[in-house]
Short mmCIF file of C-alpha atoms in Angstrom, two decimals:
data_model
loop_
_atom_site.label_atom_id
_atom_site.label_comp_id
_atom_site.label_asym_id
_atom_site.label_seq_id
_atom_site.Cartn_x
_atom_site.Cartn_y
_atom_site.Cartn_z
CA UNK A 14 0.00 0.00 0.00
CA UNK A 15 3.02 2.30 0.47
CA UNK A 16 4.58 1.59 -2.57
CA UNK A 17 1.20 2.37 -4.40
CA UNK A 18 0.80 5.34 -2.37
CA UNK A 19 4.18 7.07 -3.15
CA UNK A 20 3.01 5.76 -6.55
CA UNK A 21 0.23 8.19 -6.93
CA UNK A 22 -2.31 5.94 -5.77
CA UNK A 23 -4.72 7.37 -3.28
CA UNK A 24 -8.19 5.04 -3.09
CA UNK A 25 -7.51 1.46 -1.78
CA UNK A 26 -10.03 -1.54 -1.72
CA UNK A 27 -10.69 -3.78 0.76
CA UNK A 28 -12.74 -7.08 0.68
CA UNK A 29 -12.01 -8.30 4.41
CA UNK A 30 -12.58 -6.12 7.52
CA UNK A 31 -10.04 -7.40 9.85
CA UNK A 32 -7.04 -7.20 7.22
CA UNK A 33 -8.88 -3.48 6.37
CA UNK A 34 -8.33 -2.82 9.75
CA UNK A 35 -4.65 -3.32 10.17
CA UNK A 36 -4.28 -1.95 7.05
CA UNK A 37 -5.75 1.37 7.88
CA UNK A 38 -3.87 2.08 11.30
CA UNK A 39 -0.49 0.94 9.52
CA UNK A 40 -1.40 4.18 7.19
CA UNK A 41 -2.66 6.28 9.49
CA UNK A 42 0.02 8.69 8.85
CA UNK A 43 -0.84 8.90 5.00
CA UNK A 44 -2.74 12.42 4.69
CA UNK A 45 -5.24 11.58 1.26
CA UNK A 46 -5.77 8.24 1.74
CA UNK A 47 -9.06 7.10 1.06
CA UNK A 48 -10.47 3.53 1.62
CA UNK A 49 -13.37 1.50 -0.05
CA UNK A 50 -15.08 -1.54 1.39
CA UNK A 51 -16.00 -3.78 -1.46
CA UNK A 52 -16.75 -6.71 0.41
CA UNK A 53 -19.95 -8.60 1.24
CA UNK A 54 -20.89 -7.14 4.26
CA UNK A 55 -22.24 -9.31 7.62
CA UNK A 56 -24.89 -7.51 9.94
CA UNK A 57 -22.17 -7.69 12.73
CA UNK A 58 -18.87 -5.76 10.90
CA UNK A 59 -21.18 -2.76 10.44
CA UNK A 60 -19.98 -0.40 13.00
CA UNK A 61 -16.45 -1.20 11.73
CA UNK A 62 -17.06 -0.51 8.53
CA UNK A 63 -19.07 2.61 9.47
CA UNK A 64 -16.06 4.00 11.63
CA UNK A 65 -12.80 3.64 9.15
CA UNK A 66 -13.60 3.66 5.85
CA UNK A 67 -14.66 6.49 3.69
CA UNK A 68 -16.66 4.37 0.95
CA UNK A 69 -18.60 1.17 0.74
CA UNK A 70 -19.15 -0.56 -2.62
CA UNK A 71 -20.93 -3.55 -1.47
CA UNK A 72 -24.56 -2.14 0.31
CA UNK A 73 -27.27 -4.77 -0.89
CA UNK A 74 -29.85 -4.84 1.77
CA UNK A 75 -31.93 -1.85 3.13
CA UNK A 76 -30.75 -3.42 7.15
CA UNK A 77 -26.89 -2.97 6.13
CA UNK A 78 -27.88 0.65 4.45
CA UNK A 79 -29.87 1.26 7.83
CA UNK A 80 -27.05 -0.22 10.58
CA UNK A 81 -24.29 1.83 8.48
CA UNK A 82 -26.16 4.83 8.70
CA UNK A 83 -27.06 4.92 12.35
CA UNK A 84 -23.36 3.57 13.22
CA UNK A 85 -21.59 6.30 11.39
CA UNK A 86 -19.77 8.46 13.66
CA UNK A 87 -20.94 11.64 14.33
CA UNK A 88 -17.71 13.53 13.45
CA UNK A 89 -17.04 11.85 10.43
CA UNK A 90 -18.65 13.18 7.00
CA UNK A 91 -21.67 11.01 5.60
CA UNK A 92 -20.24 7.36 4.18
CA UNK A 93 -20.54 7.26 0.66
CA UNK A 94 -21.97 4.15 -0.51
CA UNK A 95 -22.71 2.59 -3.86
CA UNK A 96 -25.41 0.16 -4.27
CA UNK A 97 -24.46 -3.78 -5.26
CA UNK A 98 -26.86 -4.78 -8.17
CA UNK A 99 -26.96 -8.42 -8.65
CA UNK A 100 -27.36 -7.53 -12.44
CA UNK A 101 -27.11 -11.15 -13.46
CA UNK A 102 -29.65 -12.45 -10.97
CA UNK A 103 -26.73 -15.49 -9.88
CA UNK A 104 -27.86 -16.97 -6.25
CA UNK A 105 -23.76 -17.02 -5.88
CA UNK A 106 -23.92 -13.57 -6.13
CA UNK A 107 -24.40 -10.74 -3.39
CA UNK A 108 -26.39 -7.14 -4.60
CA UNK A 109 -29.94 -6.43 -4.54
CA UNK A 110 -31.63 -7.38 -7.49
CA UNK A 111 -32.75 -5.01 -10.42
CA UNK A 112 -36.51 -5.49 -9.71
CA UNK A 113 -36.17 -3.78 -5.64
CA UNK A 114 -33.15 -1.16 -7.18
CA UNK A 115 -35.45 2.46 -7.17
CA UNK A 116 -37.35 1.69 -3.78
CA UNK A 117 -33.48 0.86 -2.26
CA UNK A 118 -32.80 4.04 -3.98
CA UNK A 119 -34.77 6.27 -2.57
CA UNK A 120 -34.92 4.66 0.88
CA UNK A 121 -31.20 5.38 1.11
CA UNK A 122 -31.02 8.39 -0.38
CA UNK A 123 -33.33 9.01 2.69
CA UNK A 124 -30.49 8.18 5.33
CA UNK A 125 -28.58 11.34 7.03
CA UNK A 126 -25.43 9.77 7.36
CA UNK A 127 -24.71 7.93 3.63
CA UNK A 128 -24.40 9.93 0.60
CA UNK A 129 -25.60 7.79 -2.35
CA UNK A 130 -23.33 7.78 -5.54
CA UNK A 131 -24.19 5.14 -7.68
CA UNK A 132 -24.43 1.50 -8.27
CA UNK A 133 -21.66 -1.42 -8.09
CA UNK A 134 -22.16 -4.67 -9.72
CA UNK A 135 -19.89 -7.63 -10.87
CA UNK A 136 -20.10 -10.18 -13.48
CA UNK A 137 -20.09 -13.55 -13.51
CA UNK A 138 -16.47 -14.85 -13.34
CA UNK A 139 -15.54 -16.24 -17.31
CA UNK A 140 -11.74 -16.31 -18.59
CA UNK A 141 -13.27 -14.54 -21.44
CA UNK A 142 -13.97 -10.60 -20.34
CA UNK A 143 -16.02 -9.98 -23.51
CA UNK A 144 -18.96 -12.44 -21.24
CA UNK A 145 -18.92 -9.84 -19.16
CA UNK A 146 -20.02 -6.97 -21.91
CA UNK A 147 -24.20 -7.90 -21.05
CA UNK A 148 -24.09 -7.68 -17.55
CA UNK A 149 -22.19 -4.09 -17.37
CA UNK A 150 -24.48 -2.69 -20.01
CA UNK A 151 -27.30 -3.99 -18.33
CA UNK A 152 -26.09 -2.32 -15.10
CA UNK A 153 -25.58 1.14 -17.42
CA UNK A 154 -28.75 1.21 -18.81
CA UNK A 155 -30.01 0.69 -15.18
CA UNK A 156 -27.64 3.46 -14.03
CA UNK A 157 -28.70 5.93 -16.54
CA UNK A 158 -32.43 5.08 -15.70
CA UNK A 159 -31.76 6.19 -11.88
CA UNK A 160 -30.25 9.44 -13.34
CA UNK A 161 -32.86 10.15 -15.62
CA UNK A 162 -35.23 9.56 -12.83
CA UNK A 163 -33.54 12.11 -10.55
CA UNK A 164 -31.49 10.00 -8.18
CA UNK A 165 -28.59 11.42 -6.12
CA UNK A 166 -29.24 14.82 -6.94
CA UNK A 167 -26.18 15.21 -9.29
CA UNK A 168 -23.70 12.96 -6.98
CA UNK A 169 -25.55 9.94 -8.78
CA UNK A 170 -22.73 9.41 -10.87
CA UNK A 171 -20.10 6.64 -10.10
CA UNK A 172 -20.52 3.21 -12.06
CA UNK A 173 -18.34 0.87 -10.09
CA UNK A 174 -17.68 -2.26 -12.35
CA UNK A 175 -14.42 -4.52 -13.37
CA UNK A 176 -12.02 -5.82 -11.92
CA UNK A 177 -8.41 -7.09 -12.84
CA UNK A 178 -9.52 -9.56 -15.37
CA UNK A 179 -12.17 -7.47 -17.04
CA UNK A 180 -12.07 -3.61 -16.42
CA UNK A 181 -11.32 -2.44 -20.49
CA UNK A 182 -14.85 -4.09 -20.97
CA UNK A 183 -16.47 -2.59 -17.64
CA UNK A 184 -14.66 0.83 -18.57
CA UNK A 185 -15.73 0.23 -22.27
CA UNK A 186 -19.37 0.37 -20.65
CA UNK A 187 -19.04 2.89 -18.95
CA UNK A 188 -17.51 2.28 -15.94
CA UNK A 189 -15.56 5.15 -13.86
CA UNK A 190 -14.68 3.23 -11.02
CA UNK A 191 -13.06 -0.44 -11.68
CA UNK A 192 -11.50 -2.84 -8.70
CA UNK A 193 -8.19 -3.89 -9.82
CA UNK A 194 -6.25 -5.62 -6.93
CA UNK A 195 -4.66 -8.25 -8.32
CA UNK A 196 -3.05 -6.96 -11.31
CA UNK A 197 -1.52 -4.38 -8.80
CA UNK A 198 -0.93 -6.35 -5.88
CA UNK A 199 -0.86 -9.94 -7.23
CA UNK A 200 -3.26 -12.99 -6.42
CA UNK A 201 -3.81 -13.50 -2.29
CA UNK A 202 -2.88 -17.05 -2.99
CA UNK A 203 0.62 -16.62 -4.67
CA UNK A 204 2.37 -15.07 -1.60
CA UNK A 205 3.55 -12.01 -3.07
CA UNK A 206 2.50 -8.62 -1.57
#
C-alpha cells in the first residue's frame, strides 16, 4: 500500500474487515488516503465498517444501508456508498436485485449519514472478459435510468464495475470506477504482496 501510495495511488479496496483494519492504522500517517469496502458485508462488521472507511461498494440490503447509517460516527462526513446490483440475478452472487433497485434508492437516499453515488455490480467470473459486456451494459442502462429519474441529486454518478480480469470491458461500458487488486498487488494465494 506504500509503494502504491508514493506511486500516486490514493483510493484502496478492501474485501475483508479485519485485514482493512490493520491496514488502515499501519497508514494512518498517510494524509489523502481514502479507503473502499467492497466486500460482502455481515450484519455484525457494520460499525467497523461505518467507523474507518470512507466508501462502501458492497450495500445490498436496506438493514446494512440502515445499521451503516445509524453507526456512522458523528464527526465523520456522511459514508458514501454505492449500491451492489446483482445484475445477473446469480444466487452465488451478493447485490440487490434489479426489480427492488429504485425503492433501495430512494430509501437510502433518505439516510442522514450515507451519501448515495451510484451503483456497483460484478459479473459472472468467465476467462473470457467480452462475457462480461451484457451484464455491465445492463447495469448502465439501469444506471442511466436512476439518473434520468432524478437520483442522487447530481452525486448519482459513479458506475463501479471490473475488476483485474475485465475492467477495459467494464470501462468500455461505462464504468468510472473499476476494482483492480490483483493486477496491482498480485493474487492473495501466490504469496507475493
Amino acid at each position: 500500500v506504500r509503494a502504491a501510495f508514493a506511486a500516486g495511488l490514493r483510493h484502496f479496496g478492501e474485501n475483508y474487515l479485519q485485514e482493512a483494519e490493520d491496514k488502515i492504522a499501519a497508514t494512518a500517517d498517510l494524509d489523502g488516503i481514502h479507503w473502499h469496502f467492497i466486500g460482502p458485508i455481515q450484519s455484525n462488521k457494520t460499525r467497523a465498517i461505518a467507523a474507518h472507511f470512507d466508501w462502501v461498494h458492497s450495500v445490498d440490503r436496506l438493514k446494512i444501508a440502515r445499521r451503516l447509517s445509524e453507526q456512522r460516527p458523528e464527526n465523520r462526513p456522511p459514508l458514501k456508498v454505492c449500491l451492489q446490483v446483482n445484475i445477473s440475478g446469480e444466487e452465488s452472487k451478493h447485490g440487490c436485485l434489479t426489480p427492488a433497485v429504485p425503492a433501495m434508492v430512494e430509501q437510502i437516499e433518505s439516510m442522514y449519514s450515507l451519501r448515495l453515488r451510484g451503483l456497483m455490480t460484478m459479473a459472472p467470473y468467465s476467462d473470457n472478459p467480452e462475457d462480461a459486456r451484457p451484464h455491465f451494459q445492463r447495469c448502465r442502462e439501469l444506471f442511466e435510468e436512476l439518473r434520468r429519474d432524478g437520483a442522487g441529486d447530481g452525486a448519482f454518478n459513479l458506475l463501479s464495475m471490473g475488476m483485474s480480469g475485465d475492467y477495459a470491458v467494464a470501462v468500455e461500458e461505462g464504468a468510472n470506477i473499476v476494482r483492480v487488486g490483483s493486477a496491482i498487488f498480485a493474487n492473495r494465494d501466490s504469496g507475493s504482496e
